[in-house]
Coordinates of C-alpha atoms in Angstrom, one line a residue:
Chain R
M1 CA 41.5 -6.3 -6.9
M2 CA 39.3 -5.0 -4.0
K3 CA 39.4 -1.6 -5.6
Y4 CA 37.9 -3.0 -8.8
I5 CA 35.2 -4.9 -7.0
I6 CA 34.2 -1.7 -5.1
E7 CA 34.2 0.3 -8.3
L8 CA 32.1 -2.4 -10.0
I9 CA 29.6 -2.4 -7.1
L10 CA 29.5 1.5 -7.2
S11 CA 28.8 1.4 -11.0
I12 CA 26.0 -1.1 -10.4
G13 CA 24.7 1.2 -7.7
K14 CA 24.4 4.0 -10.3
V15 CA 22.7 1.8 -12.9
D16 CA 19.9 3.5 -15.0
R17 CA 16.5 2.4 -13.8
R18 CA 15.6 1.1 -17.3
W19 CA 18.1 -1.7 -16.7
I20 CA 16.2 -2.6 -13.5
F21 CA 13.0 -2.7 -15.5
L22 CA 14.6 -5.0 -18.1
V23 CA 16.0 -7.3 -15.4
I24 CA 12.6 -7.5 -13.6
G25 CA 10.8 -8.1 -17.0
L26 CA 13.2 -11.0 -17.7
A27 CA 12.9 -12.3 -14.1
V28 CA 9.1 -12.5 -14.5
L29 CA 9.0 -13.7 -18.1
L30 CA 11.6 -16.4 -18.1
P31 CA 10.2 -18.6 -15.3
L32 CA 6.8 -18.5 -17.1
F33 CA 8.4 -20.1 -20.2
F34 CA 10.8 -22.3 -18.3
P35 CA 9.1 -23.4 -15.0
L36 CA 11.4 -24.3 -12.1
G37 CA 8.8 -26.4 -10.3
L38 CA 9.7 -25.0 -6.9
P39 CA 8.0 -27.0 -4.1
I40 CA 4.9 -25.3 -2.6
R41 CA 4.3 -25.6 1.2
A42 CA 0.9 -24.6 2.6
T43 CA 1.0 -22.1 5.4
N44 CA -1.2 -22.5 8.5
A45 CA -3.6 -19.8 7.2
T46 CA -4.2 -21.6 3.9
Q47 CA -4.6 -24.9 5.7
R48 CA -7.3 -23.4 7.9
V49 CA -9.3 -22.3 4.8
Y50 CA -9.0 -25.8 3.3
D51 CA -10.0 -27.5 6.6
A52 CA -13.1 -25.1 6.9
V53 CA -14.3 -26.1 3.4
E54 CA -13.5 -29.7 4.0
E55 CA -15.5 -29.8 7.2
L56 CA -18.8 -28.8 5.4
E57 CA -21.3 -31.5 4.8
P58 CA -22.2 -32.3 1.2
N59 CA -24.9 -30.1 -0.3
S60 CA -24.1 -27.3 2.2
K61 CA -25.1 -23.8 1.0
V62 CA -22.0 -21.7 0.4
L63 CA -22.1 -18.0 -0.4
V64 CA -19.1 -17.0 -2.6
S65 CA -18.6 -13.2 -3.1
F66 CA -16.5 -11.8 -5.9
E67 CA -15.0 -8.4 -5.0
Y68 CA -12.2 -7.9 -7.5
G69 CA -11.7 -6.7 -11.0
P70 CA -9.3 -7.2 -13.9
S71 CA -6.4 -5.3 -12.2
T72 CA -6.3 -7.8 -9.4
K73 CA -7.4 -10.8 -11.4
P74 CA -3.9 -12.4 -11.5
E75 CA -3.9 -12.6 -7.7
I76 CA -7.5 -13.3 -6.8
H77 CA -8.9 -15.3 -9.8
P78 CA -6.7 -18.4 -9.2
M79 CA -8.0 -18.7 -5.6
A80 CA -11.6 -18.2 -6.7
I81 CA -11.1 -20.9 -9.3
A82 CA -9.5 -23.2 -6.7
I83 CA -12.2 -22.6 -4.1
L84 CA -15.0 -23.3 -6.7
R85 CA -13.2 -26.5 -7.7
H86 CA -13.0 -27.6 -4.1
L87 CA -16.6 -26.8 -3.4
F88 CA -18.0 -28.5 -6.5
T89 CA -15.8 -31.5 -5.9
N90 CA -17.4 -31.8 -2.4
S91 CA -20.9 -31.4 -3.9
Q92 CA -21.7 -28.1 -2.3
K93 CA -24.3 -25.7 -3.5
V94 CA -22.7 -22.4 -4.6
Y95 CA -24.4 -19.0 -4.5
V96 CA -22.4 -16.1 -6.0
T97 CA -22.8 -12.4 -5.2
C98 CA -20.7 -9.5 -6.3
L99 CA -20.0 -6.3 -4.3
W100 CA -17.9 -4.9 -7.2
P101 CA -19.4 -4.2 -10.6
D102 CA -16.5 -5.9 -12.4
G103 CA -16.7 -8.8 -10.0
Q104 CA -19.7 -10.0 -11.9
F105 CA -17.5 -10.4 -15.0
M106 CA -15.0 -12.4 -13.0
A107 CA -17.7 -14.5 -11.5
E108 CA -19.2 -15.3 -15.0
D109 CA -15.7 -16.3 -16.2
A110 CA -15.0 -18.5 -13.2
L111 CA -18.4 -20.2 -13.2
T112 CA -18.3 -20.8 -17.0
E113 CA -14.9 -22.4 -16.7
I114 CA -15.4 -24.5 -13.6
A115 CA -19.1 -25.2 -13.1
E116 CA -20.2 -25.4 -16.8
E117 CA -17.2 -26.7 -18.7
E118 CA -15.2 -28.7 -16.1
Y119 CA -18.0 -30.1 -13.9
G120 CA -21.0 -29.9 -16.3
L121 CA -23.2 -28.7 -13.4
T122 CA -26.8 -27.3 -13.8
Y123 CA -27.4 -23.7 -13.3
G124 CA -30.0 -23.0 -10.7
E125 CA -29.7 -26.4 -9.1
D126 CA -26.0 -26.6 -8.3
Y127 CA -24.9 -23.0 -8.6
V128 CA -26.4 -19.6 -9.1
L129 CA -25.0 -16.2 -9.9
L130 CA -27.1 -13.5 -8.1
G131 CA -24.8 -10.8 -9.5
F132 CA -23.9 -7.2 -8.6
R133 CA -25.9 -4.7 -6.6
P134 CA -24.6 -1.2 -5.8
G135 CA -24.4 -0.1 -2.1
N136 CA -21.2 -1.7 -0.7
E137 CA -21.8 -2.7 3.0
A138 CA -25.5 -1.8 2.6
V139 CA -25.7 -4.8 0.2
V140 CA -24.2 -7.1 2.8
K141 CA -26.7 -5.8 5.4
G142 CA -29.5 -6.3 2.9
L143 CA -28.4 -9.9 2.4
V144 CA -28.3 -10.4 6.1
S145 CA -31.9 -9.2 6.6
N146 CA -33.7 -10.3 3.3
I147 CA -32.0 -11.5 0.1
R148 CA -35.3 -11.4 -1.9
K149 CA -35.7 -7.6 -1.2
L150 CA -32.3 -7.1 -2.7
Y151 CA -32.4 -9.6 -5.5
T152 CA -35.7 -10.1 -7.3
T153 CA -33.8 -11.7 -10.3
D154 CA -30.4 -13.3 -10.7
A155 CA -27.7 -12.1 -13.0
R156 CA -29.3 -13.9 -16.0
G157 CA -32.7 -12.4 -15.5
T158 CA -34.5 -15.4 -13.9
L159 CA -36.8 -14.6 -11.0
V160 CA -35.2 -15.6 -7.8
D161 CA -38.4 -17.3 -6.7
Q162 CA -38.2 -19.6 -9.8
I163 CA -34.6 -20.8 -9.1
P164 CA -34.8 -24.3 -7.4
M165 CA -31.8 -23.9 -5.2
M166 CA -33.1 -20.5 -3.8
A167 CA -36.0 -22.3 -2.1
N168 CA -35.6 -21.7 1.7
V169 CA -32.7 -19.3 1.2
N170 CA -33.9 -15.9 2.5
K171 CA -31.0 -14.5 4.4
V172 CA -27.3 -14.9 5.2
K173 CA -28.2 -17.1 8.2
D174 CA -29.5 -19.7 5.8
F175 CA -26.0 -20.3 4.4
D176 CA -23.5 -22.7 6.0
F177 CA -20.4 -20.9 4.9
I178 CA -19.2 -17.6 3.3
F179 CA -16.1 -17.1 1.2
S180 CA -15.1 -13.6 0.1
A181 CA -12.6 -13.3 -2.8
S182 CA -11.7 -9.7 -2.1
A183 CA -9.3 -7.1 -3.5
G184 CA -10.3 -4.2 -1.2
Y185 CA -13.3 -2.2 -0.2
P186 CA -16.1 -3.4 0.0
G187 CA -14.8 -6.9 0.7
T188 CA -13.7 -9.2 3.5
I189 CA -13.9 -6.7 6.4
E190 CA -17.5 -5.7 5.5
W191 CA -18.5 -9.4 5.3
V192 CA -17.0 -10.0 8.7
Q193 CA -18.5 -6.9 10.3
Y194 CA -22.0 -7.0 8.8
A195 CA -22.6 -10.7 8.0
A196 CA -20.4 -13.4 9.5
D197 CA -20.1 -11.9 13.0
P198 CA -23.8 -10.9 13.6
T199 CA -25.1 -14.2 12.1
G200 CA -22.5 -16.6 13.3
V201 CA -22.0 -18.1 9.8
P202 CA -18.4 -19.2 9.4
M203 CA -16.4 -17.5 6.8
S204 CA -13.0 -17.6 5.0
T205 CA -11.4 -15.2 2.6
G206 CA -8.9 -14.8 -0.2
T207 CA -7.3 -11.4 -0.5
T208 CA -4.5 -9.6 -2.3
S209 CA -1.1 -9.7 -0.6
I210 CA -1.3 -6.0 0.3
Q211 CA -4.7 -6.5 2.2
V212 CA -3.4 -9.3 4.4
N213 CA -2.2 -6.9 7.0
D214 CA -5.7 -5.5 7.4
V215 CA -7.5 -8.8 7.5
M216 CA -5.0 -10.7 9.7
P217 CA -6.4 -9.5 13.1
Y218 CA -9.8 -11.1 12.1
V219 CA -8.0 -14.3 11.2
Q220 CA -6.1 -14.4 14.4
S221 CA -9.2 -13.8 16.5
G222 CA -11.0 -16.6 14.7
Q223 CA -13.7 -14.4 13.1
V224 CA -12.3 -15.4 9.7
K225 CA -11.2 -19.1 9.3
G226 CA -7.9 -18.8 7.6
I227 CA -6.9 -16.6 4.6
L228 CA -5.5 -17.2 1.2
A229 CA -2.9 -14.5 1.0
G230 CA -2.3 -13.3 -2.6
M231 CA -1.0 -15.5 -5.3
P232 CA 1.1 -17.7 -3.0
G233 CA -2.1 -18.4 -1.1
A234 CA -3.8 -19.4 -4.3
A235 CA -0.9 -21.7 -5.2
E236 CA -0.9 -23.3 -1.8
Y237 CA -4.6 -24.0 -2.0
E238 CA -4.1 -25.5 -5.5
A239 CA -1.5 -27.7 -4.0
L240 CA -3.9 -28.8 -1.2
I241 CA -6.7 -29.7 -3.5
G242 CA -4.2 -31.4 -5.8
S243 CA -5.1 -29.3 -8.8
P244 CA -2.2 -27.0 -10.0
G245 CA -3.5 -24.0 -11.9
I246 CA -2.6 -20.4 -12.7
G247 CA -1.5 -19.7 -9.1
T248 CA 1.1 -22.5 -9.2
S249 CA 2.4 -21.5 -12.6
G250 CA 2.8 -17.9 -11.4
M251 CA 4.8 -18.8 -8.3
D252 CA 8.1 -19.4 -10.0
A253 CA 8.0 -16.0 -11.7
Q254 CA 7.0 -14.4 -8.4
S255 CA 9.8 -16.2 -6.5
I256 CA 12.5 -15.1 -9.0
A257 CA 11.1 -11.5 -9.1
H258 CA 11.1 -11.3 -5.3
L259 CA 14.7 -12.6 -5.2
V260 CA 15.8 -10.1 -7.9
I261 CA 14.2 -7.2 -5.9
V262 CA 16.0 -8.4 -2.7
L263 CA 19.3 -8.5 -4.6
F264 CA 18.8 -5.0 -5.9
I265 CA 18.1 -3.8 -2.3
V266 CA 21.2 -5.5 -1.1
F267 CA 23.3 -4.0 -3.9
G268 CA 21.8 -0.6 -3.3
N269 CA 22.7 -0.8 0.4
I270 CA 26.3 -1.9 -0.3
T271 CA 26.7 1.1 -2.6
Y272 CA 25.1 3.3 0.0
F273 CA 27.5 1.9 2.7
I274 CA 30.6 2.4 0.5
E275 CA 29.6 6.0 -0.4
T276 CA 28.9 6.8 3.2
Q277 CA 32.3 5.5 4.3
R278 CA 34.0 7.5 1.5
A279 CA 32.2 10.6 2.5
K280 CA 33.4 10.2 6.1
K281 CA 36.9 9.6 5.0
Y282 CA 37.2 12.7 2.8
Chain F
M1 CA -31.4 29.2 4.9
L2 CA -33.9 27.0 6.6
W3 CA -34.0 24.6 3.6
K4 CA -30.3 24.7 3.0
R5 CA -29.1 24.5 6.6
Q6 CA -31.4 23.7 9.4
I7 CA -33.6 21.0 7.6
P8 CA -30.6 19.0 6.2
I9 CA -29.0 19.1 9.7
L10 CA -32.3 18.0 11.3
I11 CA -32.6 15.1 8.8
A12 CA -29.0 14.0 9.5
T13 CA -29.5 14.2 13.2
V14 CA -32.9 12.3 13.3
I15 CA -31.8 9.6 10.9
G16 CA -28.4 9.3 12.7
L17 CA -30.1 8.9 16.1
L18 CA -32.6 6.5 14.7
T19 CA -29.9 4.3 13.1
L20 CA -27.8 4.4 16.2
F21 CA -30.6 3.5 18.7
G22 CA -31.9 0.9 16.3
W23 CA -29.2 -1.3 17.6
F24 CA -30.3 -0.9 21.2
I25 CA -34.1 -0.6 21.0
D26 CA -36.1 -3.8 20.6
N27 CA -38.8 -2.4 18.3
P28 CA -39.6 -4.2 15.0
G29 CA -40.5 -0.9 13.2
I30 CA -37.1 0.7 14.0
E31 CA -35.3 -2.6 13.4
S32 CA -36.9 -2.9 10.0
F33 CA -36.0 0.7 9.1
V34 CA -32.4 0.2 10.1
N35 CA -31.9 -3.2 8.4
D36 CA -34.1 -2.9 5.3
D37 CA -35.4 0.6 4.5
A38 CA -32.3 2.6 5.3
T39 CA -30.0 0.3 3.3
Q40 CA -32.4 0.5 0.3
W41 CA -32.4 4.3 0.6
F42 CA -28.7 4.1 0.5
D43 CA -28.8 1.9 -2.7
I44 CA -31.1 4.4 -4.4
L45 CA -29.0 7.4 -3.4
A46 CA -25.8 5.6 -4.5
S47 CA -27.3 5.0 -7.9
F48 CA -28.1 8.7 -8.3
A49 CA -24.5 9.5 -7.2
I50 CA -23.2 7.6 -10.2
F51 CA -25.1 10.0 -12.5
L52 CA -23.7 13.0 -10.6
G53 CA -20.2 11.5 -10.8
A54 CA -20.5 10.9 -14.6
L55 CA -21.7 14.4 -15.2
N56 CA -19.0 15.9 -13.1
L57 CA -16.4 13.8 -15.0
M58 CA -17.7 15.1 -18.4
K59 CA -17.8 18.6 -17.1
L60 CA -14.2 18.6 -15.9
Q61 CA -12.8 16.8 -19.0
G62 CA -14.8 18.9 -21.4
K63 CA -13.5 22.1 -19.8
K64 CA -10.0 20.8 -20.1
V65 CA -10.4 20.2 -23.8
L66 CA -12.1 23.4 -24.6
K67 CA -9.6 25.5 -22.7
Q68 CA -6.7 23.3 -23.9
H69 CA -5.1 22.9 -20.5
S70 CA -1.9 20.9 -20.3
G71 CA -2.6 17.2 -21.2
W72 CA -5.9 18.1 -22.8
Q73 CA -5.3 15.3 -25.4
Y74 CA -5.7 12.7 -22.7
S75 CA -9.1 14.1 -21.8
L76 CA -10.2 13.3 -25.4
F77 CA -9.6 9.7 -24.6
A78 CA -11.6 10.0 -21.4
I79 CA -14.5 11.6 -23.2
G80 CA -14.2 9.1 -26.1
G81 CA -14.1 6.2 -23.7
F82 CA -17.1 7.5 -21.8
I83 CA -19.2 8.0 -25.0
F84 CA -18.2 4.5 -26.2
A85 CA -19.3 3.0 -22.9
I86 CA -22.6 4.8 -23.1
V87 CA -23.2 3.6 -26.6
A88 CA -22.3 0.0 -25.6
G89 CA -24.4 0.2 -22.5
F90 CA -27.5 2.0 -23.6
I91 CA -27.7 2.3 -27.4
Y92 CA -26.1 -0.6 -29.2
K93 CA -26.1 -4.2 -27.9
G94 CA -24.3 -6.0 -30.7
N95 CA -26.2 -9.2 -30.0
D96 CA -30.0 -9.1 -30.5
A97 CA -30.5 -12.5 -28.8
V98 CA -29.7 -10.9 -25.4
S99 CA -32.1 -8.6 -23.6
W100 CA -31.2 -5.1 -22.4
G101 CA -29.5 -5.1 -19.0
F102 CA -28.2 -8.6 -19.3
H103 CA -26.2 -7.7 -22.4
V104 CA -23.6 -6.1 -20.1
T105 CA -22.1 -9.5 -19.1
S106 CA -23.4 -11.7 -22.0
K107 CA -21.1 -13.1 -24.7
G108 CA -21.1 -11.5 -28.1
T109 CA -22.2 -8.0 -27.0
L110 CA -20.3 -4.8 -27.5
F111 CA -20.1 -4.1 -23.8
K112 CA -18.6 -7.5 -23.0
W113 CA -16.1 -7.0 -25.9
M114 CA -15.2 -3.6 -24.5
F115 CA -14.7 -5.2 -21.0
D116 CA -12.7 -8.1 -22.2
F117 CA -10.5 -6.4 -24.8
I118 CA -10.1 -2.8 -23.6
F119 CA -10.8 -2.5 -19.9
T120 CA -9.3 -5.8 -18.7
P121 CA -5.9 -5.4 -20.5
L122 CA -5.6 -1.8 -19.6
S123 CA -6.3 -2.4 -15.9
A124 CA -4.0 -5.4 -15.8
T125 CA -1.2 -3.4 -17.5
M126 CA -1.5 -0.6 -15.0
F127 CA -1.3 -3.0 -12.0
A128 CA 1.5 -5.0 -13.6
L129 CA 3.6 -1.8 -13.9
L130 CA 3.8 -1.8 -10.1
A131 CA 6.3 -4.6 -10.2
F132 CA 8.8 -2.4 -12.1
F133 CA 8.2 0.7 -10.0
V134 CA 8.5 -1.3 -6.7
A135 CA 11.8 -2.8 -7.9
S136 CA 13.2 0.5 -8.9
A137 CA 11.9 2.4 -5.8
S138 CA 13.0 -0.2 -3.3
Y139 CA 16.5 -0.3 -4.9
R140 CA 16.8 3.5 -4.4
A141 CA 14.9 4.1 -1.2
F142 CA 15.3 1.0 1.0
R143 CA 18.5 2.0 2.9
V144 CA 20.0 1.1 6.2
R145 CA 20.0 4.6 7.6
N146 CA 18.9 4.0 11.2
L147 CA 17.5 1.3 13.4
E148 CA 13.9 1.7 12.3
A149 CA 14.8 1.7 8.6
T150 CA 16.9 -1.5 9.2
L151 CA 14.0 -3.2 11.0
L152 CA 11.7 -2.3 8.1
L153 CA 14.3 -3.5 5.5
V154 CA 15.0 -6.8 7.2
S155 CA 11.3 -7.6 7.8
G156 CA 10.5 -6.6 4.2
I157 CA 13.1 -9.0 2.9
I158 CA 11.9 -11.8 5.1
I159 CA 8.3 -11.3 4.0
M160 CA 9.3 -11.1 0.3
V161 CA 11.4 -14.2 0.3
G162 CA 9.5 -16.1 3.0
R163 CA 6.1 -15.8 1.2
V164 CA 7.2 -17.5 -2.0
P165 CA 8.2 -21.1 -2.6
L166 CA 11.8 -20.1 -3.0
G167 CA 11.8 -19.1 0.7
S168 CA 10.8 -22.6 1.8
S169 CA 13.7 -24.1 -0.2
I170 CA 16.3 -21.9 1.6
S171 CA 17.6 -23.9 4.6
S172 CA 17.7 -22.3 8.0
W173 CA 21.4 -23.3 8.2
F174 CA 22.1 -21.1 5.2
I175 CA 20.5 -18.2 7.0
M176 CA 22.7 -19.0 10.0
Y177 CA 25.9 -18.9 7.9
L178 CA 24.7 -15.7 6.4
L179 CA 24.2 -14.2 9.9
V180 CA 27.7 -15.3 10.9
L181 CA 29.0 -13.5 7.8
V182 CA 27.0 -10.3 8.6
G183 CA 28.1 -10.6 12.3
S184 CA 31.8 -10.7 11.3
I185 CA 31.4 -7.8 8.9
A186 CA 29.7 -5.8 11.8
A187 CA 32.6 -6.8 14.1
N188 CA 35.1 -5.6 11.6
I189 CA 33.4 -2.3 11.1
K190 CA 33.0 -1.7 14.8
L191 CA 36.4 -3.0 16.1
Q192 CA 38.6 -2.7 13.0
D193 CA 40.6 -5.7 14.1
K194 CA 41.4 -8.5 11.6
I195 CA 42.0 -11.1 14.3
I196 CA 38.7 -10.5 16.1
T197 CA 36.9 -10.5 12.7
F198 CA 38.5 -13.8 11.7
G199 CA 37.7 -15.2 15.2
V200 CA 34.0 -14.3 15.0
L201 CA 33.8 -15.7 11.4
L202 CA 35.6 -19.0 12.2
G203 CA 33.9 -19.5 15.6
G204 CA 30.5 -18.9 14.0
V205 CA 31.2 -21.3 11.1
V206 CA 32.4 -24.0 13.4
I207 CA 29.5 -23.7 15.8
V208 CA 26.9 -23.7 12.9
T209 CA 28.6 -26.7 11.2
I210 CA 28.9 -28.8 14.4
W211 CA 25.3 -28.0 15.3
G212 CA 24.0 -28.8 11.8
S213 CA 26.0 -32.1 11.6
L214 CA 24.5 -33.1 15.0
A215 CA 21.0 -32.1 14.0
G216 CA 21.2 -33.7 10.5
W217 CA 20.7 -30.4 8.6
P218 CA 16.9 -30.3 8.5
V219 CA 15.8 -27.5 6.1
D220 CA 13.2 -26.0 8.5
Q221 CA 15.1 -26.4 11.8
P222 CA 15.8 -24.4 13.9
S223 CA 12.5 -22.7 12.9
I224 CA 13.6 -19.3 14.2
F225 CA 15.9 -19.1 11.2
Y226 CA 13.5 -20.6 8.7
L227 CA 12.2 -17.8 6.4
P228 CA 8.5 -19.1 6.0
M229 CA 8.3 -19.5 9.8
L230 CA 9.8 -16.1 10.4
Q231 CA 7.4 -14.4 7.9
D232 CA 4.5 -16.2 9.6
W233 CA 5.7 -14.8 13.0
I234 CA 6.0 -11.3 11.5
Y235 CA 2.5 -11.5 10.1
N236 CA 0.9 -12.9 13.2
N237 CA 2.7 -10.8 15.9
P238 CA 4.2 -7.4 15.1
N239 CA 1.9 -6.9 12.1
V240 CA -1.3 -7.9 13.9
A241 CA -0.4 -5.7 16.9
G242 CA 0.1 -2.7 14.6
A243 CA -3.0 -3.5 12.5
R244 CA -5.1 -3.7 15.7
A245 CA -3.8 -0.4 17.0
I246 CA -4.7 1.2 13.6
M247 CA -8.2 -0.4 13.6
I248 CA -8.9 0.8 17.2
G249 CA -7.8 4.3 16.2
I250 CA -10.0 4.3 13.1
G251 CA -12.9 3.0 15.1
L252 CA -12.6 5.8 17.7
G253 CA -12.2 8.3 14.8
I254 CA -15.4 7.0 13.1
F255 CA -17.3 7.1 16.5
A256 CA -16.1 10.7 17.1
T257 CA -17.0 11.8 13.6
S258 CA -20.4 10.1 13.8
I259 CA -21.2 11.9 17.0
R260 CA -20.2 15.2 15.4
Y261 CA -22.6 14.5 12.5
I262 CA -25.5 13.5 14.8
L263 CA -25.0 16.6 17.0
G264 CA -24.8 18.8 14.0
V265 CA -21.2 20.0 14.8
E266 CA -19.8 18.5 11.5
K267 CA -21.5 20.3 8.6
S268 CA -19.2 19.6 5.7
Y269 CA -22.0 17.7 3.9
I270 CA -23.9 20.9 3.4
G271 CA -20.8 22.8 2.2
E272 CA -19.9 24.5 5.5

């Protein structure tokens, strides 16, 4: 009996990688069609982002920066949507900038969906899309010293001086809060180093899971108030604001996919162990 | 030689020193240069760099097609995509109601169509493929070969499971039973004695069961065995320690390189 089990494990260990692809494909697809409804518990880092937004007075000026594109949209877009929802629910004024060219497309999508269609807000009075400017951290530095030198018009061609909510907004210091939805460089770290730290404006961020390692030291030191870490961070934030969205629906699939990968790793190691023992024996 | 070597080095040195001392000298002129003018110069230069990059891309891909190097067919797609983007960006808007420049992100334009229906699905597909390769690679490469590899493997598994909602549903008592099982397997491998193995297994199961019964089996207690808590600890302690060490190293590296540029020792930007 034991011999058969070992042979079975060994045969699984030599399985063609196309089978692995098939299993992963199913592990991702099936929970999307048949949700499991696993409970979502907010981590301390996500809770801190929520608390920081919640502490803002109504009509606070919040700068939201979109630094991601279509490739990282599944991870970052849900948190951008959730943050916008939270800000608009609390009647904050939202100013959107983009350090990535494709970030402007993401921002347009998010603002159309949330500000226009869901909340029916007025452009220029409740929110404004300043758009993309090339230059990476130089753009952040420019925003810190003088927004009007960098942005003479917004993303829709309106002169910045003619936008009602831009009155008395000249530099980063005029904002009450910064949120960076970031998938890499330029992104969160540049906002901390060139804007939040020198001006003292509090900031939070949402990043891809892989970036969390780089940003975590800033979170721990208090330079960044919490972090939404990848899709789980988005799902946790959705749970906190009581508005389940794309992040929540993706969590079942991610949970099962992670579990399957772990099982593959365990099987791979058992096979490796048996083979090593056999090699020692003979 | 003067124009190609000495003058570029002099410009780099002067601008580098000015930018560096701008942080320490309380002079409005220098401050304005560092904060405003220099960053705008950078913006302008970055815009020109895009043209250079585009030209270089076309040159390389065109050469590949003309000389029919291996995979030249893919270059046709690169050139075709580039020309299509140029047409959508500079020649044909597809929606006359929108003015030039703003057509890039406006609905109903060719550029927006290209972004929504070509660029977005292709980018998302490329990124999504990672899931399959990560699964296959971790299956083959994540092995308990030595202590370092084992630590990496265990922390990887804790992060993977602890980060997702499934992890918070796994009771810390289940992890403790699992540890008892792993411990007894380890004892068996090391000592090759069935009685000791059985003793470790039975003793562990009894201790965990009594402890759990007394504590009332709370899912997240003891927190040291609760996966979301463990992953939090890994993120906040060993990970931050490593990340900080890397950041300090990078910072020192940037400082050293900057000094080399300012002193004219580093001359790679003029092709030396």
